[in-house]
Short mmCIF file of C-alpha atoms in Angstrom, two decimals:
data_model
loop_
_atom_site.label_atom_id
_atom_site.label_comp_id
_atom_site.label_asym_id
_atom_site.label_seq_id
_atom_site.Cartn_x
_atom_site.Cartn_y
_atom_site.Cartn_z
CA UNK A 10 134.47 152.72 183.58
CA UNK A 11 132.86 151.68 186.99
CA UNK A 12 134.14 154.96 188.93
CA UNK A 13 132.61 158.09 190.75
CA UNK A 14 134.34 161.49 190.34
CA UNK A 15 132.99 164.36 191.82
CA UNK A 16 134.43 168.01 191.34
CA UNK A 17 133.34 171.20 193.21
CA UNK A 18 129.81 170.21 194.21
CA UNK A 19 127.47 172.34 196.27
CA UNK A 20 124.21 171.97 197.37
CA UNK A 21 121.88 174.38 199.27
CA UNK A 22 118.62 173.52 200.64
CA UNK A 23 115.40 175.59 199.60
CA UNK A 24 115.67 178.51 201.09
CA UNK A 25 118.84 177.99 203.46
CA UNK A 26 122.72 178.59 203.04
CA UNK A 27 124.75 176.15 201.53
CA UNK A 28 125.17 172.62 202.99
CA UNK A 29 128.39 172.05 201.73
CA UNK A 30 130.62 173.06 198.61
CA UNK A 31 133.98 172.77 196.91
CA UNK A 32 133.13 168.73 197.45
CA UNK A 33 135.51 166.91 195.29
CA UNK A 34 136.52 163.18 195.50
CA UNK A 35 137.28 160.11 193.38
CA UNK A 36 136.07 156.60 193.85
CA UNK A 37 138.40 154.14 191.23
CA UNK A 38 136.70 150.99 189.83
CA UNK A 39 136.19 148.27 192.45
CA UNK A 40 136.87 150.55 195.25
CA UNK A 41 134.66 150.56 198.46
CA UNK A 42 134.61 153.79 199.75
CA UNK A 43 132.68 155.28 202.66
CA UNK A 44 131.28 158.78 203.40
CA UNK A 45 131.68 160.14 206.82
CA UNK A 46 130.97 163.03 208.91
CA UNK A 47 128.70 164.56 211.42
CA UNK A 48 124.74 163.99 211.25
CA UNK A 49 123.30 166.92 209.01
CA UNK A 50 126.54 167.56 206.73
CA UNK A 51 125.19 166.37 203.78
CA UNK A 52 126.41 162.84 203.55
CA UNK A 53 122.85 161.35 202.32
CA UNK A 54 122.62 164.45 200.10
CA UNK A 55 125.69 163.71 198.18
CA UNK A 56 124.22 160.51 197.39
CA UNK A 57 121.21 161.31 196.27
CA UNK A 58 122.56 163.81 193.78
CA UNK A 59 124.55 161.42 192.15
CA UNK A 60 121.60 158.89 192.07
CA UNK A 61 119.67 161.63 190.39
CA UNK A 62 116.94 162.23 192.92
CA UNK A 63 118.32 165.72 194.02
CA UNK A 64 120.29 168.58 191.53
CA UNK A 65 123.24 170.28 192.68
CA UNK A 66 123.45 174.04 192.79
CA UNK A 67 127.16 173.73 191.43
CA UNK A 68 130.02 171.41 190.40
CA UNK A 69 130.02 168.48 188.23
CA UNK A 70 130.19 164.77 188.57
CA UNK A 71 130.30 161.53 186.70
CA UNK A 72 129.09 157.90 187.31
CA UNK A 73 130.71 155.31 185.09
CA UNK A 74 128.48 152.52 183.84
CA UNK A 75 125.39 151.10 185.25
CA UNK A 76 124.23 151.94 188.71
CA UNK A 77 122.06 150.81 191.60
CA UNK A 78 121.19 152.97 194.41
CA UNK A 79 119.47 152.46 198.11
CA UNK A 80 118.24 155.35 200.27
CA UNK A 81 118.42 155.16 204.13
CA UNK A 82 114.49 154.68 204.78
CA UNK A 83 113.86 152.06 201.93
CA UNK A 84 111.27 150.02 203.12
CA UNK A 85 110.59 152.01 206.01
CA UNK A 86 108.58 155.19 204.93
CA UNK A 87 105.73 153.59 202.71
CA UNK A 88 104.91 150.11 204.76
CA UNK A 89 101.42 149.99 203.17
CA UNK A 90 103.02 149.20 199.92
CA UNK A 91 103.41 145.66 198.17
CA UNK A 92 106.86 144.15 198.06
CA UNK A 93 106.61 144.84 194.24
CA UNK A 94 106.42 148.47 194.76
CA UNK A 95 109.23 148.51 196.98
CA UNK A 96 111.45 146.39 195.07
CA UNK A 97 110.52 148.55 191.70
CA UNK A 98 112.01 151.43 193.45
CA UNK A 99 115.47 149.91 193.34
CA UNK A 100 115.27 148.69 189.86
CA UNK A 101 117.59 149.83 187.38
CA UNK A 102 116.42 153.23 185.80
CA UNK A 103 114.31 152.10 182.73
CA UNK A 104 112.54 149.10 184.66
CA UNK A 105 111.85 151.18 187.43
CA UNK A 106 109.70 153.72 185.16
CA UNK A 107 108.26 150.84 183.55
CA UNK A 108 107.07 149.07 186.80
CA UNK A 109 105.49 152.25 188.09
CA UNK A 110 103.51 152.42 184.88
CA UNK A 111 102.43 148.74 185.38
CA UNK A 112 101.04 149.27 188.88
CA UNK A 113 99.32 152.38 187.78
CA UNK A 114 97.74 150.78 184.82
CA UNK A 115 96.92 147.40 187.15
CA UNK A 116 95.35 149.99 189.38
CA UNK A 117 93.19 151.92 186.61
CA UNK A 118 91.81 148.08 185.52
CA UNK A 119 90.45 147.92 189.11
CA UNK A 120 88.89 151.42 189.50
CA UNK A 121 87.68 151.31 185.83
CA UNK A 122 89.89 154.14 184.29
CA UNK A 123 91.99 151.73 181.89
CA UNK A 124 90.18 150.07 179.47
CA UNK A 125 92.84 147.24 179.38
CA UNK A 126 94.87 148.79 176.19
CA UNK A 127 97.08 150.74 178.51
CA UNK A 128 97.63 147.83 181.48
CA UNK A 129 98.68 145.36 177.94
CA UNK A 130 100.94 147.86 176.79
CA UNK A 131 102.72 148.51 180.10
CA UNK A 132 102.83 144.52 180.64
CA UNK A 133 104.59 144.35 177.25
CA UNK A 134 106.98 147.10 177.99
CA UNK A 135 107.91 145.53 181.61
CA UNK A 136 108.75 142.26 179.82
CA UNK A 137 110.53 143.52 177.12
CA UNK A 138 112.73 145.42 179.25
CA UNK A 139 113.39 142.52 181.46
CA UNK A 140 110.83 142.60 183.96
CA UNK A 141 110.43 139.00 184.53
CA UNK A 142 113.91 137.97 184.67
CA UNK A 143 114.10 140.81 187.48
CA UNK A 144 110.79 138.91 188.90
CA UNK A 145 113.24 135.85 189.12
CA UNK A 146 115.67 137.54 190.94
CA UNK A 147 113.06 138.78 193.57
CA UNK A 148 112.02 135.43 194.12
CA UNK A 149 115.70 134.04 194.59
CA UNK A 150 116.71 136.97 196.84
CA UNK A 151 113.37 136.48 198.80
CA UNK A 152 114.14 132.46 199.48
CA UNK A 153 117.74 133.76 201.04
CA UNK A 154 116.52 136.92 202.83
CA UNK A 155 112.50 136.06 204.34
CA UNK A 156 111.40 133.54 206.96
CA UNK A 157 108.51 132.90 205.63
CA UNK A 158 107.68 132.20 201.83
CA UNK A 159 106.39 134.77 199.32
CA UNK A 160 103.74 133.50 197.01
CA UNK A 161 102.90 136.83 195.27
CA UNK A 162 105.00 139.99 195.55
CA UNK A 163 102.19 142.16 194.23
CA UNK A 164 99.64 141.25 197.40
CA UNK A 165 102.49 140.79 199.96
CA UNK A 166 102.50 143.98 201.98
CA UNK A 167 105.88 145.75 203.14
CA UNK A 168 104.57 145.83 206.62
CA UNK A 169 104.38 142.22 206.67
CA UNK A 170 108.29 141.82 206.85
CA UNK A 171 110.15 142.98 209.78
CA UNK A 172 112.85 146.06 209.38
CA UNK A 173 115.74 143.66 209.30
CA UNK A 174 114.12 141.46 206.30
CA UNK A 175 112.90 144.28 204.09
CA UNK A 176 116.61 145.74 204.21
CA UNK A 177 118.33 142.16 203.73
CA UNK A 178 116.14 141.80 200.78
CA UNK A 179 116.85 144.90 198.86
CA UNK A 180 120.53 144.85 199.85
CA UNK A 181 120.67 140.92 198.42
CA UNK A 182 119.18 142.18 195.12
CA UNK A 183 121.43 144.96 194.73
CA UNK A 184 124.78 143.22 195.78
CA UNK A 185 124.12 140.52 193.59
CA UNK A 186 123.02 142.65 190.66
CA UNK A 187 126.67 142.87 188.70
CA UNK A 188 125.92 146.65 188.82
CA UNK A 189 128.96 148.82 187.98
CA UNK A 190 128.21 151.38 190.90
CA UNK A 191 126.32 150.73 193.89
CA UNK A 192 125.25 153.91 196.30
CA UNK A 193 124.17 152.57 199.77
CA UNK A 194 122.81 154.93 202.46
CA UNK A 195 122.84 153.61 205.63
CA UNK A 196 123.07 149.42 204.55
CA UNK A 197 123.49 148.19 208.11
CA UNK A 198 120.72 150.05 209.83
CA UNK A 199 117.83 147.54 211.18
CA UNK A 200 120.06 144.57 210.25
CA UNK A 201 121.11 142.20 213.40
CA UNK A 202 124.72 141.20 214.06
CA UNK A 203 124.65 137.85 211.87
CA UNK A 204 123.10 139.79 208.73
CA UNK A 205 125.93 142.78 209.47
CA UNK A 206 128.38 139.61 209.27
CA UNK A 207 126.45 138.73 205.85
CA UNK A 208 126.80 142.18 204.75
CA UNK A 209 130.48 142.40 205.49
CA UNK A 210 131.27 139.66 203.27
CA UNK A 211 129.23 140.42 200.37
CA UNK A 212 130.41 143.96 200.25
CA UNK A 213 134.30 142.34 200.53
CA UNK A 214 133.61 140.13 197.81
CA UNK A 215 131.80 142.55 195.61
CA UNK A 216 133.90 143.70 192.35
CA UNK A 217 131.26 146.87 192.25
CA UNK A 218 132.57 150.23 192.76
CA UNK A 219 130.73 151.12 196.26
CA UNK A 220 129.92 154.36 197.61
CA UNK A 221 128.41 154.16 201.26
CA UNK A 222 127.28 155.90 204.09
CA UNK A 223 127.45 154.01 207.16
CA UNK A 224 128.17 154.74 211.20
CA UNK A 225 128.97 151.26 212.13
CA UNK A 226 132.29 151.35 213.06
CA UNK A 227 133.14 147.67 212.64
CA UNK A 228 131.58 147.53 209.70
CA UNK A 229 133.94 150.56 208.16
CA UNK A 230 137.04 148.80 209.58
CA UNK A 231 136.50 145.64 207.64
CA UNK A 232 135.04 146.67 204.08
CA UNK A 233 135.96 150.34 203.50
CA UNK A 234 139.13 150.65 201.55
CA UNK A 235 138.94 154.84 201.12
CA UNK A 236 137.30 156.87 203.54
CA UNK A 237 135.92 160.07 202.01
CA UNK A 238 135.16 162.84 204.99
CA UNK A 239 132.44 165.84 204.61
CA UNK A 240 133.44 168.16 207.26
CA UNK A 241 134.48 172.08 207.03
CA UNK A 242 131.57 172.54 204.23
CA UNK A 243 133.93 170.40 201.90
CA UNK A 244 135.87 167.14 202.22
CA UNK A 245 139.39 165.39 202.31
CA UNK A 246 139.92 161.80 201.46
CA UNK A 247 141.93 159.03 203.62
CA UNK A 248 142.93 156.71 201.42
CA UNK A 249 143.01 153.70 203.74
CA UNK A 250 140.48 151.98 205.98
CA UNK A 251 138.79 153.46 208.97
CA UNK A 252 141.05 151.69 211.31
CA UNK A 253 143.82 154.15 210.64
CA UNK A 254 141.39 157.13 209.83
CA UNK A 255 141.07 158.55 213.78
CA UNK A 256 144.93 158.63 213.83
CA UNK A 257 145.20 160.26 210.24
CA UNK A 258 142.48 162.80 210.70
CA UNK A 259 144.08 163.99 214.00
CA UNK A 260 147.43 164.20 212.07
CA UNK A 261 145.63 166.25 209.64
CA UNK A 262 144.12 168.45 212.24
CA UNK A 263 147.89 169.10 213.51
CA UNK A 264 149.33 170.06 210.34
CA UNK A 265 146.45 172.17 209.62
CA UNK A 266 147.04 174.09 212.87
CA UNK A 267 150.70 173.93 212.03
CA UNK A 268 150.30 175.73 208.38
CA UNK A 269 148.24 178.28 209.65
CA UNK A 270 150.90 179.00 212.23
CA UNK A 271 153.53 179.27 209.84
CA UNK A 272 151.48 181.40 207.52
CA UNK A 273 150.56 183.98 210.17
CA UNK A 274 154.32 183.73 211.25
CA UNK A 275 155.46 184.82 207.88
CA UNK A 276 152.84 187.42 207.24
CA UNK A 277 153.81 189.10 210.47
CA UNK A 278 157.43 188.94 209.32
CA UNK A 279 156.51 190.13 205.89
CA UNK A 280 154.62 192.83 207.32
CA UNK A 281 157.38 193.99 209.99
CA UNK A 282 159.81 194.21 207.25
CA UNK A 283 157.68 196.29 205.11
CA UNK A 284 157.19 198.66 207.90
CA UNK A 285 161.04 199.09 208.39
CA UNK A 286 161.75 199.72 205.15
CA UNK A 287 159.33 202.38 204.94
CA UNK A 288 160.67 204.26 207.95
CA UNK A 289 164.40 203.67 206.06
CA UNK A 290 162.47 205.44 203.05
CA UNK A 291 161.40 208.24 205.16
CA UNK A 292 164.83 208.86 206.26
CA UNK A 293 166.44 207.95 202.94
CA UNK A 294 164.77 208.30 199.57
CA UNK A 295 167.31 205.73 198.22
CA UNK A 296 165.54 203.01 200.27
CA UNK A 297 162.26 203.79 198.49
CA UNK A 298 162.51 200.90 195.65
CA UNK A 299 163.35 198.38 198.58
CA UNK A 300 160.15 199.61 200.30
CA UNK A 301 158.12 199.47 197.56
CA UNK A 302 159.21 195.90 196.85
CA UNK A 303 158.64 194.90 200.34
CA UNK A 304 154.85 196.04 200.31
CA UNK A 305 154.16 194.14 196.76
CA UNK A 306 155.81 191.26 198.58
CA UNK A 307 153.32 191.44 201.44
CA UNK A 308 150.20 192.11 199.48
CA UNK A 309 150.66 189.30 197.17
CA UNK A 310 151.25 187.13 200.11
CA UNK A 311 147.83 188.34 202.07
CA UNK A 312 146.25 188.42 198.67
CA UNK A 313 146.59 184.69 198.39
CA UNK A 314 145.29 184.05 201.77
CA UNK A 315 146.07 181.62 204.67
CA UNK A 316 145.72 177.59 204.17
CA UNK A 317 142.36 176.54 205.79
CA UNK A 318 142.52 176.06 209.41
CA UNK A 319 141.83 172.86 211.81
CA UNK A 320 138.06 171.70 211.23
CA UNK A 321 136.58 172.56 214.54
CA UNK A 322 135.09 169.15 216.00
CA UNK A 323 131.74 168.53 217.22
CA UNK A 324 131.38 169.16 220.57
CA UNK A 325 128.88 166.43 222.14
CA UNK A 326 128.82 166.55 225.92
CA UNK A 327 126.65 163.94 227.32
CA UNK A 328 126.20 164.32 231.22
CA UNK A 329 124.34 160.97 232.49
CA UNK A 330 124.54 160.93 235.97
CA UNK A 331 122.21 158.45 237.69
CA UNK A 332 121.84 157.64 241.18
CA UNK A 333 122.02 155.12 243.78
CA UNK A 334 119.40 152.69 244.17
CA UNK A 335 119.02 149.20 245.68
CA UNK A 336 121.37 146.45 244.71
CA UNK A 337 118.66 144.23 242.94
CA UNK A 338 117.25 146.65 240.09
CA UNK A 339 115.24 144.14 238.53
CA UNK A 340 113.60 140.51 238.70
CA UNK A 341 112.49 138.81 236.25
CA UNK A 342 110.50 135.70 236.89
CA UNK A 343 109.61 132.95 234.28
CA UNK A 344 108.80 135.57 231.97
CA UNK A 345 107.38 135.02 228.21
CA UNK A 346 105.99 136.73 225.63
CA UNK A 347 103.95 135.06 223.05
CA UNK A 348 105.62 132.68 221.10
CA UNK A 349 108.61 134.91 220.81
CA UNK A 350 110.81 133.02 223.51
CA UNK A 351 110.22 130.60 226.27
CA UNK A 352 109.94 131.54 230.20
CA UNK A 353 113.41 132.53 231.62
CA UNK A 354 114.51 134.18 234.75
CA UNK A 355 117.23 136.67 235.55
CA UNK A 356 117.93 139.16 238.23
CA UNK A 357 119.53 142.49 237.01
CA UNK A 358 122.16 144.41 239.54
CA UNK A 359 122.78 147.88 240.26
CA UNK A 360 125.75 149.01 237.85
CA UNK A 361 125.12 146.35 235.10
CA UNK A 362 125.46 147.01 231.61
CA UNK A 363 123.44 144.18 229.96
CA UNK A 364 123.04 143.41 226.36
CA UNK A 365 120.12 142.18 224.90
CA UNK A 366 121.35 140.31 221.56
CA UNK A 367 120.18 138.01 219.21
CA UNK A 368 118.52 137.93 215.33
CA UNK A 369 115.87 140.02 214.32
CA UNK A 370 112.38 139.12 215.38
CA UNK A 371 113.26 136.87 218.31
CA UNK A 372 111.46 139.41 221.09
CA UNK A 373 114.25 141.90 221.87
CA UNK A 374 112.67 144.92 221.93
CA UNK A 375 109.25 143.24 223.28
CA UNK A 376 111.20 142.63 226.25
CA UNK A 377 112.65 146.07 226.48
CA UNK A 378 109.10 147.24 226.45
CA UNK A 379 108.05 144.64 229.34
CA UNK A 380 110.86 146.02 231.38
CA UNK A 381 109.76 149.42 230.56
CA UNK A 382 106.18 148.70 231.43
CA UNK A 383 104.71 149.66 227.78
CA UNK A 384 104.02 145.87 227.25
CA UNK A 385 103.04 143.01 229.56
CA UNK A 386 104.45 139.46 229.50
CA UNK A 387 102.10 136.70 228.60
CA UNK A 388 103.58 134.84 231.58
CA UNK A 389 105.84 135.59 234.71
CA UNK A 390 106.51 138.96 236.41
CA UNK A 391 108.85 141.79 236.36
CA UNK A 392 109.17 143.82 239.59
CA UNK A 393 111.67 146.70 240.22
CA UNK A 394 113.71 147.55 243.53
CA UNK A 395 113.47 150.48 245.46
CA UNK A 396 114.59 153.92 244.54
CA UNK A 397 114.56 152.94 240.80
CA UNK A 398 113.71 155.45 237.92
CA UNK A 399 113.49 154.11 234.60
CA UNK A 400 114.11 156.14 231.51
CA UNK A 401 113.84 154.85 228.19
CA UNK A 402 114.95 155.50 224.58
CA UNK A 403 112.82 154.36 221.40
CA UNK A 404 114.28 152.70 218.51
CA UNK A 405 112.53 154.88 216.22
CA UNK A 406 112.53 158.09 217.84
CA UNK A 407 108.84 158.64 217.33
CA UNK A 408 107.62 160.00 220.24
CA UNK A 409 104.27 161.17 220.34
CA UNK A 410 104.41 163.73 223.32
CA UNK A 411 107.21 165.28 221.56
CA UNK A 412 105.71 166.03 218.02
CA UNK A 413 104.62 169.30 217.28
CA UNK A 414 107.16 170.54 219.86
CA UNK A 415 110.45 172.48 219.48
CA UNK A 416 113.52 171.41 220.89
CA UNK A 417 113.41 174.33 223.33
CA UNK A 418 110.08 173.47 224.39
CA UNK A 419 110.96 170.01 224.95
CA UNK A 420 113.97 170.91 226.99
CA UNK A 421 112.62 173.41 229.14
CA UNK A 422 109.89 171.35 230.11
CA UNK A 423 112.42 169.53 232.15
CA UNK A 424 114.70 172.27 233.14
CA UNK A 425 112.12 175.42 233.61
CA UNK A 426 114.60 177.91 232.33
CA UNK A 427 115.36 179.45 229.48
CA UNK A 428 119.00 179.76 229.52
CA UNK A 429 119.79 176.37 230.94
CA UNK A 430 117.88 174.93 227.98
CA UNK A 431 119.72 176.71 225.52
CA UNK A 432 122.95 175.50 227.04
CA UNK A 433 122.14 171.94 227.35
CA UNK A 434 120.59 171.94 223.83
CA UNK A 435 124.26 173.53 222.61
CA UNK A 436 126.16 170.64 224.28
CA UNK A 437 124.13 168.28 222.31
CA UNK A 438 124.79 169.99 219.09
CA UNK A 439 121.29 170.97 218.85
CA UNK A 440 121.28 175.02 219.70
CA UNK A 441 120.58 175.80 216.23
CA UNK A 442 117.68 173.60 215.85
CA UNK A 443 116.36 175.15 219.23
CA UNK A 444 112.98 176.40 217.23
CA UNK A 445 112.63 173.65 214.95
CA UNK A 446 109.88 170.83 215.86
CA UNK A 447 110.62 167.47 216.52
CA UNK A 448 109.19 165.79 213.75
CA UNK A 449 111.40 167.67 211.31
CA UNK A 450 114.50 167.03 212.84
CA UNK A 451 116.98 164.37 211.22
CA UNK A 452 117.08 160.92 212.96
CA UNK A 453 120.70 161.91 214.63
CA UNK A 454 119.11 164.70 215.91
CA UNK A 455 116.04 162.98 217.18
CA UNK A 456 118.30 160.51 218.99
CA UNK A 457 120.35 163.14 220.62
CA UNK A 458 117.38 164.83 221.89
CA UNK A 459 116.30 161.79 223.28
CA UNK A 460 119.24 161.12 225.18
CA UNK A 461 119.46 165.10 226.39
CA UNK A 462 115.92 164.14 228.04
CA UNK A 463 116.88 161.31 229.70
CA UNK A 464 119.80 163.27 231.21
CA UNK A 465 117.78 165.91 232.26
CA UNK A 466 115.13 163.71 233.62
CA UNK A 467 117.97 162.18 236.12
CA UNK A 468 117.19 158.30 236.02
CA UNK A 469 119.35 155.38 237.50
CA UNK A 470 118.10 152.87 234.99
CA UNK A 471 118.21 153.15 231.59
CA UNK A 472 116.51 151.40 228.82
CA UNK A 473 117.77 151.74 225.50
CA UNK A 474 116.52 150.33 221.99
CA UNK A 475 119.00 150.81 219.21
CA UNK A 476 120.58 153.98 220.65
CA UNK A 477 123.57 154.32 218.24
CA UNK A 478 121.27 153.55 215.37
CA UNK A 479 121.24 157.08 213.93
CA UNK A 480 123.82 158.84 215.76
CA UNK A 481 127.06 159.84 214.00
CA UNK A 482 130.17 158.08 215.10
CA UNK A 483 131.18 161.20 217.31
CA UNK A 484 128.04 161.36 218.97
CA UNK A 485 128.09 157.57 219.63
CA UNK A 486 131.16 157.87 221.10
CA UNK A 487 130.25 160.93 223.53
CA UNK A 488 127.51 158.42 224.39
CA UNK A 489 129.71 155.66 225.22
CA UNK A 490 131.85 157.86 227.39
CA UNK A 491 128.80 159.14 229.24
CA UNK A 492 127.43 155.70 229.96
CA UNK A 493 131.09 154.57 231.42
CA UNK A 494 130.90 157.32 233.85
CA UNK A 495 126.85 156.94 234.48
CA UNK A 496 125.93 155.83 237.86
CA UNK A 497 123.40 153.38 237.45
CA UNK A 498 122.16 150.22 235.28
CA UNK A 499 122.14 149.97 231.52
CA UNK A 500 119.94 147.38 229.63
CA UNK A 501 120.53 147.88 225.84
CA UNK A 502 119.20 146.17 222.71
CA UNK A 503 121.73 146.90 220.07
CA UNK A 504 123.45 145.46 217.10
CA UNK A 505 126.39 148.28 217.09
CA UNK A 506 129.24 145.65 218.05
CA UNK A 507 131.64 148.46 219.22
CA UNK A 508 128.79 150.03 221.48
CA UNK A 509 128.34 146.07 222.54
CA UNK A 510 131.78 145.63 223.48
CA UNK A 511 131.54 147.88 226.40
CA UNK A 512 128.96 146.07 228.38
CA UNK A 513 129.44 143.51 230.79
CA UNK A 514 126.85 140.50 229.83
CA UNK A 515 124.57 139.63 227.74
CA UNK A 516 121.10 138.00 227.39
CA UNK A 517 120.80 136.49 223.82
CA UNK A 518 117.55 134.97 222.29
CA UNK A 519 117.68 132.69 219.63
CA UNK A 520 115.31 131.89 216.89
CA UNK A 521 114.18 128.97 218.67
CA UNK A 522 113.08 130.72 221.59
CA UNK A 523 115.98 130.03 223.73
CA UNK A 524 117.24 132.75 226.36
CA UNK A 525 120.55 132.43 227.55
CA UNK A 526 122.90 134.33 229.86
CA UNK A 527 126.27 135.15 228.35
CA UNK A 528 129.21 136.23 230.68
CA UNK A 529 131.14 138.73 228.28
CA UNK A 530 131.37 140.03 224.81
CA UNK A 531 133.67 137.24 223.23
CA UNK A 532 131.24 134.81 224.18
CA UNK A 533 128.33 136.69 223.25
CA UNK A 534 129.66 137.35 219.60
CA UNK A 535 130.57 133.54 219.17
CA UNK A 536 127.42 132.69 220.41
CA UNK A 537 125.89 135.11 217.45
CA UNK A 538 128.11 133.36 215.03
CA UNK A 539 127.28 129.69 215.99
CA UNK A 540 124.01 129.51 217.97
CA UNK A 541 124.48 125.77 217.83
CA UNK A 542 127.54 125.68 220.28
CA UNK A 543 126.31 128.28 222.71
CA UNK A 544 126.10 125.45 225.35
CA UNK A 545 129.53 124.26 224.93
CA UNK A 546 130.57 128.10 224.70
CA UNK A 547 129.57 128.87 227.82
CA UNK A 548 130.99 125.26 229.61
CA UNK A 549 134.27 126.42 228.21
CA UNK A 550 134.40 129.79 230.11
CA UNK A 551 133.30 128.52 232.98
CA UNK A 552 135.90 126.02 232.92
CA UNK A 553 138.62 128.47 232.24
#
């Protein structure tokens, strides 16, 4: 049976307290379930346990049928690898082992440590297990997923493909594999909006049982048939789509609060009854039996214990204040970068929320870099108006100036006060990470720290490159709320459709290098779906 069953799972990282315990849930054959919860609660860890990469400290699980899994950083952590090495890591277990042996044997031939016998054996094992058929599937998936032809998977490097191409190639293989169970960790990361639409359709039509981790609210609403919530060191299940999940969670919190109140009320009632009966027994020994019975009833009730309380909500408080600037914040005059996009001109005005959208590889991040001053346009000029202060959020959260420094040190550099620094970290859910060095933080924690720095630095122009990619849902919502009240200008590259729906207008760069100004979210999404109809879409908007 292609199912996933988890019972009383518990895990503690080496030298740390339990990350979670009492995690129990089931995913029935054909269900598409999503693991949700705050950054750092153990969602990816659960997938790693189910895939066999980690061993649980307690509990049991069973995965029925054949299984394939994809890690969050597939294709990203080892860009120096070849595509063959990357794809071997997402192959079925026996083929994965045989593939690793084959790669090692080939290296042995090159450096003289293998006389050819080991290589011959490895090549035979690879073929016997279906390696050549798998290579044919690689070729078919690459034709669908990669813009430039791949002649040799054993020499083409991972770094030669964009992040989106790497992710789509792996997803294509997994979603067309007919595996009984798929474990997908952040499958939407690095995908552009058209490819996310492709991913949604692939998941919707897949007959595999799927358990995935995702923070893309639009994707969750469209494809998840069950929500497994990891919170309070345990979990609970919402047996519906993400669209109804926020309401279900609020109702659950209310019921948990009511249940705790009822328990407390009943405990007080039984205790008071016991006290009264003991007082009566002191006055008349004939009441001793009733007093003992009342005491026994109270003790049994207390021994069972109260029901679980409501789970404390993650408290993320983003306070992006900004400041006034000239009406014309930036002027883009005949700007182009390499052969990514053709020269275009635009003006960005104070208070605007401008989204940079388009397929992967069209130059959106390069344009943002030119606005930030970290890249120089090959043609044209970019100038900023008076009283502008520009802050930048990086896509990969890899700040060289932060490496080797703790969260506390980074915050204190900007506040020059110990107490205020700790309070600021607490508002971003980072107080427990205060003494942790930046490079050891999770992706979501790095993203929150970067946003905190933007807040503390007090900029009135924010350039954001994929700000919600690694944020959990509550942190994304806190950022959106803060940007709504931000007194300043925001330019963002994003593929998060829920995040983009709050923006005023958009610049879309197409695969042909054309740059279109689009007046609202509805037109922008329609343009991404049908780029050949952009001109008519814009004209229709003007006419209406």
